Amino acid sequence: MSQRIARVATISMHTSPLDQPGTGDAGGMNVYIVEVAKRLAARGIDVDIFTRATSRALPPITELAPGVLVRNIVAGPFEELDKTELPGRLCDFTSGVLRTEAAYEPGHYDVVHSHYWLSGQPAWVARQRWGVPMVHSMHTLAKVKNTSLADDDTPEPAERVLGEEQVVESADLLLANTMDEAGQLVDLYGADPSRVETVSPGVDLSTFRPGSAALARKRLDLPPDAHVLLFVGRIQPLKAPDVLLRAVARMLAGNRSLRGRLVVAVVGGPSGWARSRPEELQRLAAHLGIADVVRFEPPCPQPELAEWYRAADVTVVPSRSESFGLVAVESQACGTPVVAAAAGGLRTAVRHAESGVLIDGHDPADYAEVLWRLLARPRLRARLSRGAVRHAATFGWDSTVERLLSVYTGAMDVKVTRSVVSA
Ligand code: UDP
């Protein structure tokens, strides 16, 4: 089936696959693009990833892995631009993408796969110019995000909603991470159900695997006998790390003997508007009187992240909205149960009462109660840990790629007429 596809153009305008995930705009989408590209290349399919150059020091092309090139397109000033400024750079970016392809024979790429709404517009122009099908992954949806905002968060602008509607209209196939997201594309954006495919993201089961918690704690300089709770990811209101801190403050107030025996590790960096207030979470910890309990760590590469998961008793993912939640699956793959909000993709990523606990809403009291129950009951944790490994094993990037290839092949059946006037 896959032999018809030789080259894929992947478009990720607003964030580069070369960036470290876990801070700024780099997160699960970056991981998705890299993992998929490497596996497509391993099957003999060349992947070019088009992204916006964020530094003058970047060469026009970086080889990410054999068969995977990152094309750093100059569009606007090199420094990191705020997402709100990026729509103004779409023209430059699009012409950079078209110029690259123009250096090849016509028909160089077989399919264009764009990620996040900002990449949809250049992908649509490329689709028309190159006469190839366009597959689009939204990753997050503004209409969904806007219904789950924290009190102090800023709604996604109307411009993005409109942009997403245009992408839904113009893509040949839309990819959703979960059935839930597929339903949202149909119900909220009016997508044609026959053009929506669900492909689950994966987890790198060779990096994220169970291992010795004692060894991991030693490496990370964590006390061997403490309870360890873990939060991993971009620090922004939507991820709700504040819910974890408030829950911990409650637990400590109710169980004084816990102080000195509990560590809360927060691994990740500020993202979204939290970038203008990078110390906000530290301030909250101080305000709640738990600064001595919380350890803040900068984002780290995935092999080190696996050590954090192994060292933890429970990973907490209290997100207000989550299109999938790779962190939850990675933690489970390492044998660490997850306490998560029953929101979006987390309902797929975590199996309630089997691999972790899903909590309705974001009341810190509910989280405190569940976390305390888990910390106090090692046998329950051990059972969930076994369930977590089993559940995570059902997600692998190889099956993601297998499904993607059938989607690409299906998309290639769509007749796209080359147009020379669209750019
Ligand atoms: N991540 C990482 N290092 C860090 C923190 C996070 O590599 O220090 C990665 C993590 O392994 C996961 C991704 O960032 O694959 C976050 O994905 P998720 O779907 O949980 O959240 P998103 O960022 O997409 O909202």
Coordinates of C-alpha atoms and ligand atoms in Angstrom, one line a residue:
M1 CA 0.0 0.0 0.0
S2 CA 2.8 2.4 1.0
Q3 CA 4.9 1.9 -2.2
R4 CA 2.9 4.6 -4.0
I5 CA 4.2 7.2 -1.6
A6 CA 7.8 8.3 -2.0
R7 CA 8.0 11.8 -0.5
V8 CA 5.9 13.7 2.0
A9 CA 6.0 17.4 2.6
T10 CA 5.2 18.1 6.3
I11 CA 4.3 21.7 7.2
S12 CA 4.8 23.0 10.8
M13 CA 4.9 26.7 10.4
H14 CA 4.7 27.9 14.0
T15 CA 7.0 25.5 15.8
S16 CA 10.1 23.7 14.7
P17 CA 10.7 20.0 15.2
L18 CA 14.3 21.0 16.2
D19 CA 12.9 22.7 19.4
Q20 CA 13.0 21.1 22.8
P21 CA 9.4 20.1 23.6
G22 CA 8.0 21.1 27.0
T23 CA 8.2 24.8 26.8
G24 CA 7.1 27.7 24.6
D25 CA 5.1 26.4 21.7
A26 CA 6.9 23.1 21.5
G27 CA 5.0 20.1 22.8
G28 CA 3.3 17.0 21.7
M29 CA 2.9 18.1 18.1
N30 CA 6.7 18.5 17.7
V31 CA 7.1 15.0 19.2
Y32 CA 4.5 13.7 16.8
I33 CA 6.1 15.2 13.7
V34 CA 9.6 13.9 14.6
E35 CA 8.5 10.4 15.6
V36 CA 6.3 10.0 12.5
A37 CA 8.9 11.4 10.1
K38 CA 11.7 9.1 11.4
R39 CA 9.5 6.1 11.0
L40 CA 8.3 7.1 7.5
A41 CA 11.9 7.6 6.5
A42 CA 12.8 4.2 8.0
R43 CA 10.3 2.7 5.5
G44 CA 12.0 4.5 2.6
I45 CA 9.7 7.5 2.4
D46 CA 11.6 10.9 2.3
V47 CA 10.1 13.5 4.5
D48 CA 10.7 17.3 4.2
I49 CA 9.5 19.3 7.2
F50 CA 8.9 22.9 6.4
T51 CA 9.2 25.2 9.4
R52 CA 9.9 28.9 10.1
A53 CA 13.5 29.7 10.8
T54 CA 13.8 31.1 14.3
S55 CA 17.5 31.9 14.3
R56 CA 20.0 33.4 11.8
A57 CA 22.4 30.6 12.9
L58 CA 20.2 27.9 11.4
P59 CA 21.2 26.6 8.0
P60 CA 18.5 26.4 5.3
I61 CA 18.4 22.7 5.7
T62 CA 19.0 20.5 8.8
E63 CA 19.1 16.7 8.5
L64 CA 17.1 15.5 11.5
A65 CA 17.6 11.8 10.6
P66 CA 18.5 9.9 7.4
G67 CA 15.7 10.7 5.0
V68 CA 14.2 13.5 7.1
L69 CA 15.2 17.1 6.2
V70 CA 14.0 20.2 8.2
R71 CA 13.7 23.1 5.8
N72 CA 14.1 26.3 7.8
I73 CA 12.2 28.9 5.8
V74 CA 13.0 32.5 6.4
A75 CA 9.7 34.4 7.1
G76 CA 10.0 37.4 9.2
P77 CA 12.5 38.3 11.9
F78 CA 14.5 35.3 13.2
E79 CA 13.7 35.7 16.8
E80 CA 10.7 33.7 18.2
L81 CA 7.6 35.6 17.3
D82 CA 4.4 35.4 19.3
K83 CA 1.8 33.2 17.7
T84 CA -0.4 36.3 17.3
E85 CA 2.2 37.7 14.9
L86 CA 2.5 34.6 12.8
P87 CA -0.5 35.1 10.5
G88 CA 1.2 38.2 9.2
R89 CA 4.2 36.0 8.1
L90 CA 2.1 33.4 6.2
C91 CA 2.7 34.9 2.8
D92 CA 6.5 34.9 3.2
F93 CA 6.4 31.4 4.6
T94 CA 4.2 30.1 1.8
S95 CA 6.4 31.5 -0.9
G96 CA 9.4 30.0 0.8
V97 CA 7.7 26.6 0.6
L98 CA 6.8 27.0 -3.0
R99 CA 10.3 28.2 -4.0
T100 CA 11.8 25.1 -2.5
E101 CA 9.5 22.8 -4.4
A102 CA 10.1 24.7 -7.6
A103 CA 13.7 23.6 -7.5
Y104 CA 12.5 20.0 -8.2
E105 CA 10.8 18.2 -11.0
P106 CA 7.0 18.7 -10.9
G107 CA 5.3 16.1 -8.8
H108 CA 8.1 15.8 -6.3
Y109 CA 5.9 15.4 -3.3
D110 CA 3.1 12.9 -3.1
V111 CA 1.2 14.4 -0.3
V112 CA 1.3 17.5 1.9
H113 CA 0.5 17.0 5.6
S114 CA 0.0 20.2 7.6
H115 CA -0.1 20.5 11.4
Y116 CA -2.0 23.2 13.4
W117 CA -4.2 25.7 11.7
L118 CA -1.5 28.1 10.8
S119 CA 0.1 25.5 8.5
G120 CA -3.2 24.9 6.8
Q121 CA -3.0 27.9 4.6
P122 CA 0.5 27.3 3.1
A123 CA -0.5 23.7 2.7
W124 CA -3.6 24.6 0.8
V125 CA -1.7 26.8 -1.6
A126 CA 0.9 24.0 -2.0
R127 CA -1.9 21.5 -2.7
Q128 CA -3.2 23.7 -5.5
R129 CA 0.2 24.5 -7.0
W130 CA 1.6 20.9 -6.8
G131 CA -1.6 19.1 -7.5
V132 CA -1.2 16.8 -4.5
P133 CA -3.7 15.9 -1.7
M134 CA -3.6 17.8 1.5
V135 CA -4.0 16.0 4.9
H136 CA -4.3 18.2 7.9
S137 CA -4.0 17.6 11.7
M138 CA -5.4 20.3 13.9
H139 CA -3.9 19.1 17.2
T140 CA -6.0 21.5 19.1
L141 CA -9.3 23.3 18.3
A142 CA -10.0 26.9 19.3
K143 CA -13.7 26.3 19.8
V144 CA -12.9 23.5 22.2
K145 CA -10.2 25.4 24.0
N146 CA -12.4 28.4 24.4
T147 CA -15.0 26.4 26.3
S148 CA -12.4 25.1 28.8
L149 CA -10.5 28.2 29.7
A150 CA -9.1 28.9 33.2
D151 CA -10.5 32.1 34.8
D152 CA -7.3 34.0 34.0
D153 CA -6.7 32.6 30.5
T154 CA -7.2 34.5 27.2
P155 CA -9.6 33.1 24.6
E156 CA -8.4 32.1 21.2
P157 CA -9.0 34.9 18.7
A158 CA -11.8 34.9 16.1
E159 CA -9.1 34.9 13.5
R160 CA -8.0 31.5 14.5
V161 CA -11.5 30.1 14.5
L162 CA -12.0 31.4 11.0
G163 CA -8.6 30.0 9.9
E164 CA -9.6 26.6 11.3
E165 CA -12.9 26.7 9.5
Q166 CA -11.1 27.5 6.3
V167 CA -8.7 24.6 6.8
V168 CA -11.6 22.2 7.5
E169 CA -13.2 23.3 4.2
S170 CA -10.0 23.0 2.1
A171 CA -8.2 19.8 3.4
D172 CA -8.8 16.6 1.5
L173 CA -8.6 14.6 4.7
L174 CA -8.6 15.7 8.3
L175 CA -6.8 13.7 10.9
A176 CA -8.2 13.5 14.5
N177 CA -6.3 12.1 17.4
T178 CA -9.3 10.5 19.0
M179 CA -12.9 9.8 18.1
D180 CA -13.9 12.7 20.4
E181 CA -11.9 15.1 18.3
A182 CA -13.3 13.6 15.1
G183 CA -16.8 14.3 16.5
Q184 CA -15.8 17.9 17.3
L185 CA -14.6 18.5 13.8
V186 CA -17.9 17.4 12.5
D187 CA -20.2 18.9 15.1
L188 CA -18.4 22.2 15.8
Y189 CA -16.7 22.9 12.4
G190 CA -19.1 21.2 10.0
A191 CA -16.5 18.8 8.6
D192 CA -17.8 16.2 6.2
P193 CA -17.5 13.0 8.3
S194 CA -16.3 11.0 5.2
R195 CA -13.2 13.3 5.2
V196 CA -12.3 12.8 8.9
E197 CA -10.0 9.9 9.9
T198 CA -9.0 9.1 13.4
V199 CA -5.3 8.1 13.9
S200 CA -4.1 7.7 17.5
P201 CA -0.7 9.2 18.3
G202 CA 1.9 6.9 19.9
V203 CA 4.6 6.5 22.4
D204 CA 8.2 5.5 22.0
L205 CA 8.1 2.2 23.9
S206 CA 11.9 1.8 23.7
T207 CA 12.5 5.1 25.5
F208 CA 9.5 5.0 27.8
R209 CA 9.6 1.6 29.6
P210 CA 9.5 0.5 33.2
G211 CA 12.7 0.5 35.2
S212 CA 14.0 0.8 38.7
A213 CA 12.4 3.7 40.6
A214 CA 15.3 3.5 43.1
L215 CA 17.9 4.0 40.5
A216 CA 15.9 6.8 38.8
R217 CA 15.6 8.6 42.1
K218 CA 19.3 8.3 42.8
R219 CA 20.1 9.7 39.4
L220 CA 17.7 12.6 39.9
D221 CA 18.8 13.3 43.4
L222 CA 15.3 12.5 44.9
P223 CA 14.9 11.0 48.3
P224 CA 14.5 7.1 48.1
D225 CA 11.7 6.9 50.5
A226 CA 9.6 10.0 49.7
H227 CA 6.3 10.1 47.9
V228 CA 6.9 11.7 44.5
L229 CA 4.2 13.4 42.4
L230 CA 5.0 14.5 38.9
F231 CA 3.8 17.2 36.5
V232 CA 5.3 17.2 33.0
G233 CA 4.7 19.7 30.2
R234 CA 4.3 23.2 29.1
I235 CA 3.4 25.5 32.0
Q236 CA 0.3 27.4 31.0
P237 CA -3.3 27.8 32.4
L238 CA -4.7 25.2 30.1
K239 CA -2.5 22.5 31.6
A240 CA -3.7 23.5 35.1
P241 CA -0.5 22.8 37.1
D242 CA -2.1 25.1 39.7
V243 CA -4.7 22.5 40.4
L244 CA -1.9 20.1 41.4
L245 CA -0.3 22.6 43.7
R246 CA -3.6 23.5 45.4
A247 CA -4.4 19.8 45.9
V248 CA -0.9 19.3 47.4
A249 CA -1.5 22.2 49.8
R250 CA -4.8 20.6 50.9
M251 CA -3.2 17.2 51.4
L252 CA -0.4 18.7 53.5
A253 CA -2.9 20.7 55.6
G254 CA -4.8 17.5 56.3
N255 CA -1.8 15.2 56.9
R256 CA 0.9 17.1 58.7
S257 CA 3.2 14.1 58.8
L258 CA 3.4 14.2 55.0
R259 CA 5.6 17.3 55.0
G260 CA 9.2 16.2 54.6
R261 CA 8.0 13.0 52.9
L262 CA 6.5 14.5 49.8
V263 CA 8.2 15.9 46.7
V264 CA 6.2 17.5 43.8
A265 CA 8.3 17.7 40.7
V266 CA 7.3 20.1 37.9
V267 CA 9.2 19.4 34.7
G268 CA 8.7 21.9 31.9
G269 CA 8.9 25.6 31.0
P270 CA 6.5 28.5 30.5
S271 CA 4.2 28.6 27.5
G272 CA 1.6 30.9 26.0
W273 CA 1.0 34.0 28.0
A274 CA 2.7 32.4 31.0
R275 CA 5.9 33.3 29.2
S276 CA 5.4 36.9 30.2
R277 CA 5.1 35.7 33.9
P278 CA 7.6 32.8 34.1
E279 CA 7.7 32.8 37.9
E280 CA 3.9 32.6 38.3
L281 CA 3.8 28.9 39.5
Q282 CA 6.8 29.4 41.9
R283 CA 4.9 32.4 43.3
L284 CA 1.8 30.2 43.8
A285 CA 3.8 27.5 45.5
A286 CA 5.2 30.2 47.9
H287 CA 1.7 31.6 48.4
L288 CA 0.3 28.2 49.3
G289 CA 3.2 27.6 51.7
I290 CA 4.6 24.6 49.8
A291 CA 7.6 26.1 48.1
D292 CA 9.8 23.6 50.1
V293 CA 7.9 20.7 48.6
V294 CA 7.9 21.6 44.9
R295 CA 10.9 21.1 42.8
F296 CA 10.9 23.0 39.4
E297 CA 13.0 21.5 36.6
P298 CA 13.6 22.8 33.1
P299 CA 12.4 20.8 30.2
C300 CA 14.6 17.9 29.3
P301 CA 15.1 15.3 26.5
Q302 CA 12.9 12.3 26.6
P303 CA 15.4 9.7 27.9
E304 CA 15.8 11.9 31.0
L305 CA 12.0 12.4 31.2
A306 CA 11.6 8.7 31.3
E307 CA 13.7 8.7 34.5
W308 CA 11.3 11.3 36.0
Y309 CA 8.3 9.1 35.2
R310 CA 10.1 6.0 36.7
A311 CA 11.0 8.0 39.8
A312 CA 7.4 9.2 40.4
D313 CA 4.6 7.4 42.3
V314 CA 2.0 9.2 40.3
T315 CA 2.0 11.6 37.3
V316 CA -0.7 14.2 37.5
V317 CA -2.3 15.6 34.3
P318 CA -5.0 18.0 35.4
S319 CA -5.4 19.7 32.0
R320 CA -8.5 21.8 31.2
S321 CA -8.4 20.7 27.6
E322 CA -6.1 18.2 25.9
S323 CA -6.3 16.9 22.4
F324 CA -4.6 13.7 23.4
G325 CA -2.0 13.9 26.2
L326 CA 1.3 12.2 25.3
V327 CA 2.6 12.8 28.8
A328 CA -0.1 10.5 30.2
V329 CA 0.8 7.7 27.9
E330 CA 4.6 8.1 28.4
S331 CA 4.1 7.9 32.1
Q332 CA 2.0 4.8 31.9
A333 CA 4.6 3.2 29.5
C334 CA 7.1 3.7 32.3
G335 CA 4.7 1.9 34.8
T336 CA 3.6 5.1 36.6
P337 CA -0.1 5.5 37.0
V338 CA -1.7 8.7 36.0
V339 CA -4.3 10.9 37.8
A340 CA -5.8 13.0 35.0
A341 CA -8.8 15.3 34.3
A342 CA -11.5 13.5 32.4
A343 CA -11.0 16.0 29.6
G344 CA -10.6 15.5 25.8
G345 CA -8.1 12.9 24.7
L346 CA -7.1 12.1 28.3
R347 CA -10.3 9.9 28.4
T348 CA -8.6 7.8 25.7
A349 CA -5.0 8.1 27.0
V350 CA -5.9 6.9 30.5
R351 CA -8.2 3.9 31.4
H352 CA -10.1 4.9 34.6
A353 CA -9.5 2.5 37.5
E354 CA -7.2 0.3 35.3
S355 CA -4.2 2.5 34.5
G356 CA -5.0 5.5 36.6
V357 CA -7.8 7.7 37.8
L358 CA -9.9 10.2 35.8
I359 CA -11.4 13.0 37.7
D360 CA -14.3 15.1 36.5
G361 CA -13.6 18.8 36.7
H362 CA -10.7 20.7 38.4
D363 CA -11.6 21.0 42.0
P364 CA -8.3 20.6 44.0
A365 CA -10.2 18.9 46.8
D366 CA -11.1 16.0 44.4
Y367 CA -7.4 15.7 43.3
A368 CA -6.2 15.8 46.9
E369 CA -8.6 13.0 47.9
V370 CA -7.6 10.8 45.0
L371 CA -3.8 11.5 45.3
W372 CA -3.9 10.8 49.1
R373 CA -5.7 7.5 48.5
L374 CA -3.1 6.4 45.9
L375 CA -0.1 7.5 48.0
A376 CA -1.5 5.7 51.1
R377 CA -2.2 2.4 49.2
P378 CA 0.9 1.0 47.6
R379 CA -0.9 -2.2 46.5
L380 CA -3.5 -0.2 44.6
R381 CA -0.6 1.8 42.9
A382 CA 1.1 -1.5 42.0
R383 CA -2.1 -2.8 40.4
L384 CA -2.6 0.5 38.4
S385 CA 1.0 0.4 37.4
R386 CA 0.6 -3.0 35.8
G387 CA -2.6 -1.8 34.0
A388 CA -0.7 1.4 32.9
V389 CA 2.1 -0.6 31.2
R390 CA -0.6 -2.8 29.5
H391 CA -2.6 0.2 28.3
A392 CA 0.4 2.1 27.1
A393 CA 1.5 -0.9 25.0
T394 CA -1.6 -0.4 22.9
F395 CA -0.1 2.9 21.6
G396 CA 3.0 2.7 19.4
W397 CA 4.3 5.1 16.8
D398 CA 4.6 2.2 14.4
S399 CA 0.8 1.6 14.4
T400 CA 0.3 5.4 14.1
V401 CA 2.5 5.4 10.9
E402 CA 0.8 2.3 9.6
R403 CA -2.6 4.1 9.8
L404 CA -1.1 7.3 8.5
L405 CA 0.2 5.5 5.4
S406 CA -3.3 4.1 4.7
V407 CA -4.7 7.7 5.1
Y408 CA -2.1 9.1 2.8
T409 CA -2.8 6.4 0.2
G410 CA -6.6 7.1 0.5
A411 CA -5.9 10.8 0.1
M412 CA -4.0 10.1 -3.1
D413 CA -7.1 8.8 -4.7
V414 CA -8.5 12.3 -4.5
K415 CA -7.9 14.0 -7.9
V416 CA -6.3 17.4 -7.3
T417 CA -5.9 19.5 -10.4
R418 CA -2.7 21.6 -10.5
S419 CA -3.4 25.2 -10.6
V420 CA -0.8 27.8 -11.5
V421 CA -2.6 30.9 -10.3
S422 CA -3.3 30.1 -6.6
A423 CA -0.1 31.3 -5.0
Ligands
UDP1 N1 8.4 16.8 26.8 C1 9.7 16.7 26.7 N2 10.5 17.2 27.7 C2 10.0 17.9 28.8 C3 8.6 18.0 28.8 C4 7.8 17.5 27.8 O1 10.3 16.1 25.8 O2 10.7 18.3 29.6 C5 7.5 16.2 25.8 C6 6.8 15.0 26.3 O3 7.6 13.8 26.3 C7 5.6 14.9 25.4 C8 5.4 16.3 24.9 O4 6.5 17.1 25.4 O5 5.8 14.0 24.4 C9 4.1 16.9 25.5 O6 3.0 16.4 24.8 P1 1.5 16.4 25.4 O7 0.7 15.8 24.4 O8 1.5 15.8 26.8 O9 1.2 18.0 25.6 P2 1.2 19.2 24.5 O10 2.5 19.9 24.7 O11 1.0 18.6 23.1 O12 0.1 20.0 24.9

